[in-house]
mmCIF file of C-alpha atoms in Angstrom:
data_model
loop_
_atom_site.group_PDB
_atom_site.id
_atom_site.type_symbol
_atom_site.label_atom_id
_atom_site.label_comp_id
_atom_site.label_asym_id
_atom_site.label_seq_id
_atom_site.Cartn_x
_atom_site.Cartn_y
_atom_site.Cartn_z
ATOM 1 C CA MET A 101 34.486 -36.454 7.387
ATOM 2 C CA PRO A 102 31.409 -35.801 5.129
ATOM 3 C CA ALA A 103 28.155 -34.671 6.712
ATOM 4 C CA LYS A 104 25.333 -37.115 7.165
ATOM 5 C CA PRO A 105 22.408 -37.035 4.823
ATOM 6 C CA TYR A 106 19.011 -36.038 6.030
ATOM 7 C CA ALA A 107 16.920 -38.599 8.054
ATOM 8 C CA PRO A 108 14.116 -40.269 5.862
ATOM 9 C CA SER A 109 11.802 -39.703 8.843
ATOM 10 C CA HIS A 110 12.690 -35.942 8.916
ATOM 11 C CA ILE A 111 12.314 -35.456 5.030
ATOM 12 C CA GLY A 112 9.202 -36.993 5.504
ATOM 13 C CA SER A 113 8.152 -34.831 8.454
ATOM 14 C CA VAL A 114 8.979 -31.640 6.956
ATOM 15 C CA ALA A 115 7.130 -33.084 3.433
ATOM 16 C CA SER A 116 3.854 -34.145 5.042
ATOM 17 C CA THR A 117 3.477 -30.457 5.818
ATOM 18 C CA PHE A 118 2.791 -29.465 2.287
ATOM 19 C CA THR A 119 0.140 -32.312 1.740
ATOM 20 C CA THR A 120 -2.877 -34.203 3.461
ATOM 21 C CA MET A 121 -1.381 -37.761 2.096
ATOM 22 C CA ARG A 122 0.318 -40.112 3.781
ATOM 23 C CA ILE A 123 4.104 -40.904 2.503
ATOM 24 C CA SER A 124 5.253 -44.319 2.003
ATOM 25 C CA GLY A 125 8.657 -45.212 3.758
ATOM 26 C CA ALA A 126 10.180 -45.650 0.126
ATOM 27 C CA VAL A 127 9.016 -42.392 -1.447
ATOM 28 C CA LYS A 128 10.799 -40.298 1.947
ATOM 29 C CA GLU A 129 13.929 -42.944 0.893
ATOM 30 C CA SER A 130 13.613 -41.045 -2.329
ATOM 31 C CA LEU A 131 13.222 -37.407 -1.139
ATOM 32 C CA VAL A 132 16.286 -37.764 0.750
ATOM 33 C CA GLY A 133 18.482 -37.911 -2.458
ATOM 34 C CA LEU A 134 16.437 -35.651 -4.349
ATOM 35 C CA VAL A 135 16.866 -33.159 -1.541
ATOM 36 C CA CYS A 136 20.723 -33.697 -1.636
ATOM 37 C CA SER A 137 20.589 -33.836 -5.132
ATOM 38 C CA GLU A 138 19.075 -30.173 -5.109
ATOM 39 C CA LEU A 139 21.834 -29.035 -2.712
ATOM 40 C CA ASP A 140 24.497 -30.227 -5.164
ATOM 41 C CA SER A 141 23.624 -27.551 -7.709
ATOM 42 C CA LEU A 142 22.375 -24.980 -5.213
ATOM 43 C CA VAL A 143 25.606 -24.524 -3.392
ATOM 44 C CA PRO A 144 27.960 -24.050 -5.944
ATOM 45 C CA SER A 145 25.446 -21.340 -7.547
ATOM 46 C CA MET A 146 25.289 -19.570 -4.409
ATOM 47 C CA GLU A 147 29.031 -19.853 -3.506
ATOM 48 C CA GLN A 148 29.522 -18.357 -7.068
ATOM 49 C CA ALA A 149 27.288 -15.592 -6.496
ATOM 50 C CA THR A 150 28.817 -14.816 -3.079
ATOM 51 C CA LEU A 151 32.345 -14.545 -4.253
ATOM 52 C CA GLU A 152 31.273 -12.473 -7.340
ATOM 53 C CA ASN A 153 29.609 -9.788 -4.804
ATOM 54 C CA ASP A 154 32.385 -10.109 -2.213
ATOM 55 C CA PRO A 155 35.641 -12.091 -3.362
ATOM 56 C CA GLU A 156 36.996 -11.534 0.303
ATOM 57 C CA ARG A 157 34.082 -12.933 1.874
ATOM 58 C CA LYS A 158 34.435 -16.398 3.570
ATOM 59 C CA THR A 159 30.997 -17.231 4.639
ATOM 60 C CA LEU A 160 28.314 -18.659 2.076
ATOM 61 C CA ASP A 161 25.596 -15.770 1.608
ATOM 62 C CA ASP A 162 22.456 -15.571 -0.400
ATOM 63 C CA SER A 163 22.806 -12.734 -2.949
ATOM 64 C CA ASN A 164 19.344 -12.784 -4.189
ATOM 65 C CA ARG A 165 17.938 -11.482 -1.021
ATOM 66 C CA THR A 166 18.564 -9.641 1.951
ATOM 67 C CA ARG A 167 17.603 -11.700 5.109
ATOM 68 C CA LEU A 168 16.453 -10.424 8.623
ATOM 69 C CA ASN A 169 19.423 -11.004 11.228
ATOM 70 C CA TYR A 170 19.410 -14.598 12.777
ATOM 71 C CA ASN A 171 20.815 -13.659 15.785
ATOM 72 C CA ARG A 172 18.757 -10.473 16.493
ATOM 73 C CA THR A 173 15.323 -12.121 15.377
ATOM 74 C CA ARG A 174 16.220 -14.769 17.898
ATOM 75 C CA GLU A 175 16.969 -12.765 20.670
ATOM 76 C CA LEU A 176 13.819 -10.745 19.928
ATOM 77 C CA MET A 177 11.485 -13.803 19.856
ATOM 78 C CA ILE A 178 13.482 -15.052 23.258
ATOM 79 C CA ASP A 179 12.211 -11.524 24.421
ATOM 80 C CA ARG A 180 8.699 -12.504 23.795
ATOM 81 C CA LEU A 181 8.320 -16.041 25.803
ATOM 82 C CA GLU A 182 5.923 -16.858 28.381
ATOM 83 C CA GLN A 183 5.636 -20.753 28.655
ATOM 84 C CA VAL A 184 9.024 -22.271 27.098
ATOM 85 C CA GLU A 185 12.568 -21.176 27.915
ATOM 86 C CA SER A 186 14.304 -20.964 24.329
ATOM 87 C CA VAL A 187 13.778 -20.902 20.781
ATOM 88 C CA GLY A 188 15.024 -23.620 18.163
ATOM 89 C CA SER A 189 16.534 -22.666 14.788
ATOM 90 C CA ALA A 190 13.764 -24.201 13.047
ATOM 91 C CA ALA A 191 11.813 -21.639 15.201
ATOM 92 C CA VAL A 192 13.798 -18.433 14.413
ATOM 93 C CA GLN A 193 13.931 -19.554 10.655
ATOM 94 C CA GLY A 194 10.041 -19.684 10.780
ATOM 95 C CA GLY A 195 10.283 -16.489 12.596
ATOM 96 C CA ILE A 196 12.126 -15.215 9.628
ATOM 97 C CA GLU A 197 10.145 -16.361 6.908
ATOM 98 C CA PHE A 198 6.678 -14.855 8.675
ATOM 99 C CA ILE A 199 8.335 -11.618 8.658
ATOM 100 C CA GLU A 200 9.477 -11.579 5.524
ATOM 101 C CA LYS A 201 6.394 -12.494 4.008
ATOM 102 C CA PHE A 202 4.671 -9.753 5.912
ATOM 103 C CA LEU A 203 7.115 -7.205 5.044
ATOM 104 C CA ALA A 204 6.522 -8.651 1.174
ATOM 105 C CA ARG A 205 2.695 -8.314 1.658
ATOM 106 C CA LEU A 206 2.937 -4.816 3.171
ATOM 107 C CA MET A 207 5.276 -3.540 0.399
ATOM 108 C CA ARG A 208 3.130 -5.001 -2.755
ATOM 109 C CA ASN A 209 -0.045 -3.298 -0.864
ATOM 110 C CA CYS A 210 2.000 -0.149 -0.355
ATOM 111 C CA GLU A 211 3.173 0.026 -3.909
ATOM 112 C CA GLU A 212 -0.570 -0.595 -5.045
ATOM 113 C CA ALA A 213 -1.426 2.438 -2.807
ATOM 114 C CA ALA A 214 1.121 4.681 -4.044
ATOM 115 C CA SER A 215 -0.016 3.683 -7.827
ATOM 116 C CA ARG A 216 -3.457 4.619 -7.185
ATOM 117 C CA ASP A 217 -2.282 7.878 -5.992
ATOM 118 C CA ARG A 218 -0.554 8.148 -9.354
ATOM 119 C CA VAL A 219 3.023 8.509 -7.514
ATOM 120 C CA SER A 220 6.445 6.787 -7.433
ATOM 121 C CA THR A 221 7.368 7.060 -4.001
ATOM 122 C CA ILE A 222 5.672 5.268 -1.170
ATOM 123 C CA LYS A 223 4.823 7.706 1.487
ATOM 124 C CA PRO A 224 3.217 7.585 5.067
ATOM 125 C CA ARG A 225 -0.145 7.827 3.905
ATOM 126 C CA HIS A 226 0.266 4.823 1.593
ATOM 127 C CA LEU A 227 1.488 2.961 4.428
ATOM 128 C CA GLN A 228 -1.258 3.986 6.592
ATOM 129 C CA LEU A 229 -3.578 2.551 3.526
ATOM 130 C CA ALA A 230 -1.862 -0.593 3.305
ATOM 131 C CA LEU A 231 -2.319 -1.182 6.877
ATOM 132 C CA ASN A 232 -5.862 -0.581 7.073
ATOM 133 C CA SER A 233 -6.306 -3.285 3.881
ATOM 134 C CA MET A 234 -4.588 -6.121 5.800
ATOM 135 C CA GLY A 235 -6.693 -5.262 8.665
ATOM 136 C CA LYS A 236 -3.792 -4.031 10.760
ATOM 137 C CA GLY A 237 -4.234 -0.060 10.730
ATOM 138 C CA GLU A 238 -5.258 1.762 13.948
ATOM 139 C CA SER A 239 -8.290 3.116 14.864
ATOM 140 C CA ALA A 240 -8.255 6.846 14.895
ATOM 141 C CA ASP A 241 -8.840 8.833 18.474
ATOM 142 C CA GLU A 242 -10.748 11.479 18.725
ATOM 143 C CA GLU A 243 -8.377 14.071 18.266
ATOM 144 C CA ASP A 244 -7.667 12.471 14.839
ATOM 145 C CA THR A 245 -10.991 12.152 13.897
ATOM 146 C CA GLU A 246 -11.540 16.019 14.523
ATOM 147 C CA GLU A 247 -8.441 16.754 12.348
ATOM 148 C CA VAL A 248 -10.242 14.842 9.550
ATOM 149 C CA GLU A 249 -13.272 16.678 10.115
ATOM 150 C CA GLU A 250 -11.621 20.034 9.397
ATOM 151 C CA GLU A 251 -9.567 18.904 6.373
ATOM 152 C CA GLY A 252 -10.952 20.216 2.983
ATOM 153 C CA ILE A 253 -10.553 22.621 0.488
ATOM 154 C CA GLN A 254 -11.064 26.468 0.777
ATOM 155 C CA VAL A 255 -13.330 27.914 -1.782
ATOM 156 C CA GLN A 256 -13.231 31.775 -2.460
ATOM 157 C CA GLY A 257 -16.173 33.327 -1.470
ATOM 158 C CA GLY A 258 -17.737 29.896 -0.654
ATOM 159 C CA GLY A 259 -16.352 28.714 2.547
ATOM 160 C CA LEU A 260 -14.914 25.295 3.504
ATOM 161 C CA ILE A 261 -15.936 21.881 1.636
ATOM 162 C CA THR A 262 -14.820 19.061 3.671
ATOM 163 C CA ILE A 263 -14.376 15.520 3.725
ATOM 164 C CA PRO A 264 -17.788 14.840 5.892
ATOM 165 C CA HIS A 265 -19.401 17.492 3.270
ATOM 166 C CA VAL A 266 -18.482 15.249 0.271
ATOM 167 C CA LYS A 267 -19.489 11.891 2.045
ATOM 168 C CA SER A 268 -22.930 13.416 2.792
ATOM 169 C CA MET A 269 -23.210 14.505 -0.850
ATOM 170 C CA ALA A 270 -22.328 10.838 -1.747
ATOM 171 C CA ARG A 271 -25.035 9.291 0.237
ATOM 172 C CA THR A 272 -27.633 12.229 -1.087
ATOM 173 C CA HIS A 273 -26.325 12.164 -4.971
ATOM 174 C CA ALA A 274 -24.895 9.223 -5.805
ATOM 175 C CA LYS A 275 -26.915 7.024 -3.237
ATOM 176 C CA MET A 276 -23.459 5.411 -2.422
ATOM 177 C CA ALA A 277 -20.966 5.596 0.321
ATOM 178 C CA ILE A 278 -17.373 7.050 -0.206
ATOM 179 C CA THR A 279 -14.257 6.215 1.614
ATOM 180 C CA ASP A 280 -12.268 8.672 3.351
ATOM 181 C CA GLU A 281 -9.554 8.327 0.931
ATOM 182 C CA GLY A 282 -11.797 8.832 -2.072
ATOM 183 C CA ALA A 283 -13.598 11.973 -0.626
ATOM 184 C CA GLN A 284 -10.206 13.091 0.033
ATOM 185 C CA ASP A 285 -8.847 12.406 -3.513
ATOM 186 C CA LEU A 286 -11.770 14.156 -4.710
ATOM 187 C CA LEU A 287 -11.104 17.353 -2.811
ATOM 188 C CA TYR A 288 -7.516 17.386 -4.149
ATOM 189 C CA THR A 289 -8.617 16.730 -7.578
ATOM 190 C CA TYR A 290 -10.923 19.835 -7.261
ATOM 191 C CA GLY A 291 -7.974 21.747 -6.029
ATOM 192 C CA ASP A 292 -5.607 21.160 -8.568
ATOM 193 C CA MET A 293 -8.461 21.515 -11.550
ATOM 194 C CA VAL A 294 -9.250 25.366 -10.048
ATOM 195 C CA SER A 295 -5.431 26.213 -9.711
ATOM 196 C CA GLU A 296 -4.831 25.290 -13.214
ATOM 197 C CA LEU A 297 -7.757 26.970 -14.481
ATOM 198 C CA GLU A 298 -6.220 30.148 -12.862
ATOM 199 C CA SER A 299 -2.988 29.401 -14.128
ATOM 200 C CA ASP A 300 -4.304 29.286 -17.711
ATOM 201 C CA ILE A 301 -6.208 32.687 -17.023
ATOM 202 C CA ARG A 302 -3.164 34.499 -15.711
ATOM 203 C CA LYS A 303 -1.068 33.029 -18.861
ATOM 204 C CA HIS A 304 -3.612 34.029 -21.309
ATOM 205 C CA ALA A 305 -5.851 36.769 -20.277
ATOM 206 C CA ASN A 306 -5.781 39.316 -22.260
ATOM 207 C CA LEU A 307 -8.133 42.014 -21.083
ATOM 208 C CA GLY A 308 -6.670 45.630 -21.017
ATOM 209 C CA ARG A 309 -6.588 45.639 -17.267
ATOM 210 C CA ASP A 310 -5.735 43.890 -14.173
ATOM 211 C CA PRO A 311 -6.329 39.971 -14.951
ATOM 212 C CA MET A 312 -6.963 39.742 -11.032
ATOM 213 C CA HIS A 313 -10.394 41.249 -11.242
ATOM 214 C CA PHE A 314 -11.099 38.123 -13.658
ATOM 215 C CA ILE A 315 -9.276 35.705 -11.376
ATOM 216 C CA ASP A 316 -11.548 37.093 -8.208
ATOM 217 C CA SER A 317 -15.002 36.708 -10.325
ATOM 218 C CA VAL A 318 -13.419 33.016 -11.518
ATOM 219 C CA ASN A 319 -13.032 32.407 -7.913
ATOM 220 C CA ARG A 320 -16.545 33.878 -6.762
ATOM 221 C CA LEU A 321 -17.922 31.724 -9.816
ATOM 222 C CA SER A 322 -16.016 28.499 -8.518
ATOM 223 C CA ALA A 323 -17.916 28.874 -5.123
ATOM 224 C CA LEU A 324 -20.989 28.398 -7.044
ATOM 225 C CA MET A 325 -19.947 25.509 -9.458
ATOM 226 C CA ALA A 326 -17.736 23.590 -6.783
ATOM 227 C CA PHE A 327 -20.819 21.688 -5.077
ATOM 228 C CA GLY A 328 -22.254 20.843 -9.126
ATOM 229 C CA TRP A 329 -18.717 19.718 -9.960
ATOM 230 C CA ILE A 330 -18.393 17.176 -6.852
ATOM 231 C CA ARG A 331 -22.077 16.132 -7.379
ATOM 232 C CA ARG A 332 -21.287 15.290 -11.259
ATOM 233 C CA MET A 333 -18.105 13.349 -10.021
ATOM 234 C CA LEU A 334 -19.597 11.266 -7.537
ATOM 235 C CA MET A 335 -22.372 10.004 -9.654
ATOM 236 C CA LYS A 336 -19.919 9.053 -11.951
ATOM 237 C CA ALA A 337 -17.743 7.152 -9.721
ATOM 238 C CA ALA A 338 -20.960 5.787 -8.204
ATOM 239 C CA ASP A 339 -21.811 4.367 -11.728
ATOM 240 C CA ASN A 340 -18.157 2.990 -12.171
ATOM 241 C CA ALA A 341 -18.105 1.067 -8.466
ATOM 242 C CA ARG A 342 -21.748 -0.278 -9.257
ATOM 243 C CA GLU A 343 -20.366 -1.607 -12.734
ATOM 244 C CA ARG A 344 -17.843 -3.539 -11.122
ATOM 245 C CA GLY A 345 -19.666 -4.812 -8.230
ATOM 246 C CA TYR A 346 -18.230 -2.388 -5.436
ATOM 247 C CA PRO A 347 -20.193 -1.583 -2.627
ATOM 248 C CA ARG A 348 -18.881 1.971 -2.175
ATOM 249 C CA ILE A 349 -16.547 4.554 -4.220
ATOM 250 C CA ASP A 350 -12.802 4.252 -3.489
ATOM 251 C CA ILE A 351 -10.300 6.154 -4.545
ATOM 252 C CA GLU A 352 -9.862 3.985 -7.401
ATOM 253 C CA GLN A 353 -12.701 5.633 -8.783
ATOM 254 C CA ILE A 354 -12.124 8.889 -8.379
ATOM 255 C CA VAL A 355 -8.421 9.184 -10.124
ATOM 256 C CA ASN A 356 -9.956 7.292 -13.327
ATOM 257 C CA ILE A 357 -12.292 9.883 -14.241
ATOM 258 C CA ASP A 358 -11.665 13.220 -16.499
ATOM 259 C CA PRO A 359 -12.271 15.977 -14.287
ATOM 260 C CA PHE A 360 -12.974 18.176 -17.055
ATOM 261 C CA GLU A 361 -15.245 15.859 -18.756
#
């Protein structure tokens, strides 16, 4: 026996969630036929795609996406009930859609963070940045804050340049605040630049003596140059941020500056 079509009242109720206007009875009747016509084209194509992926499969599948497990989602939702006793099919489907939309948004933000970091792998720090941008990041406890305070770049002959140092310099010299991520990236950029210079000197120096003496001199010089270089980078980043109307320096401004200019 063929399945009964949707009731006009049901289709009208669902359609009303997508508009603030009243839907007439005649339109509701027409919507039933239109929705069933869509299923006429959808189901055969899904059936064909299902069998192409798995010729032995007996259950229709959506080959275009991997869905959350229906029963597991339903059980997890039931565990969290407080006032009602069970979870309906529509609620489970709604829960699945909600979680999948959250995952999609989270992954987009992770990709953006990884792209700004100029890497092709989403790492924990990118996930944390994504969560922070979505307002779901956890507040760091005192122990975590102390660990961040000590993170920095060791400059030969010049001590440790930390994130708080950079943030203070941003306020003093660039007249603009900088995020922790932006300050951290600036320190990493400085460390990479110095390492590149040292490698180039080792490779090409022809001084007639142990080049390590020259390297040590460069290290001592870098201790004097570090704060000047960071000041210039911060001022350029601040100008870049102001041009774009940003209230503070972020990692986006740091990565777009040539450190050797």
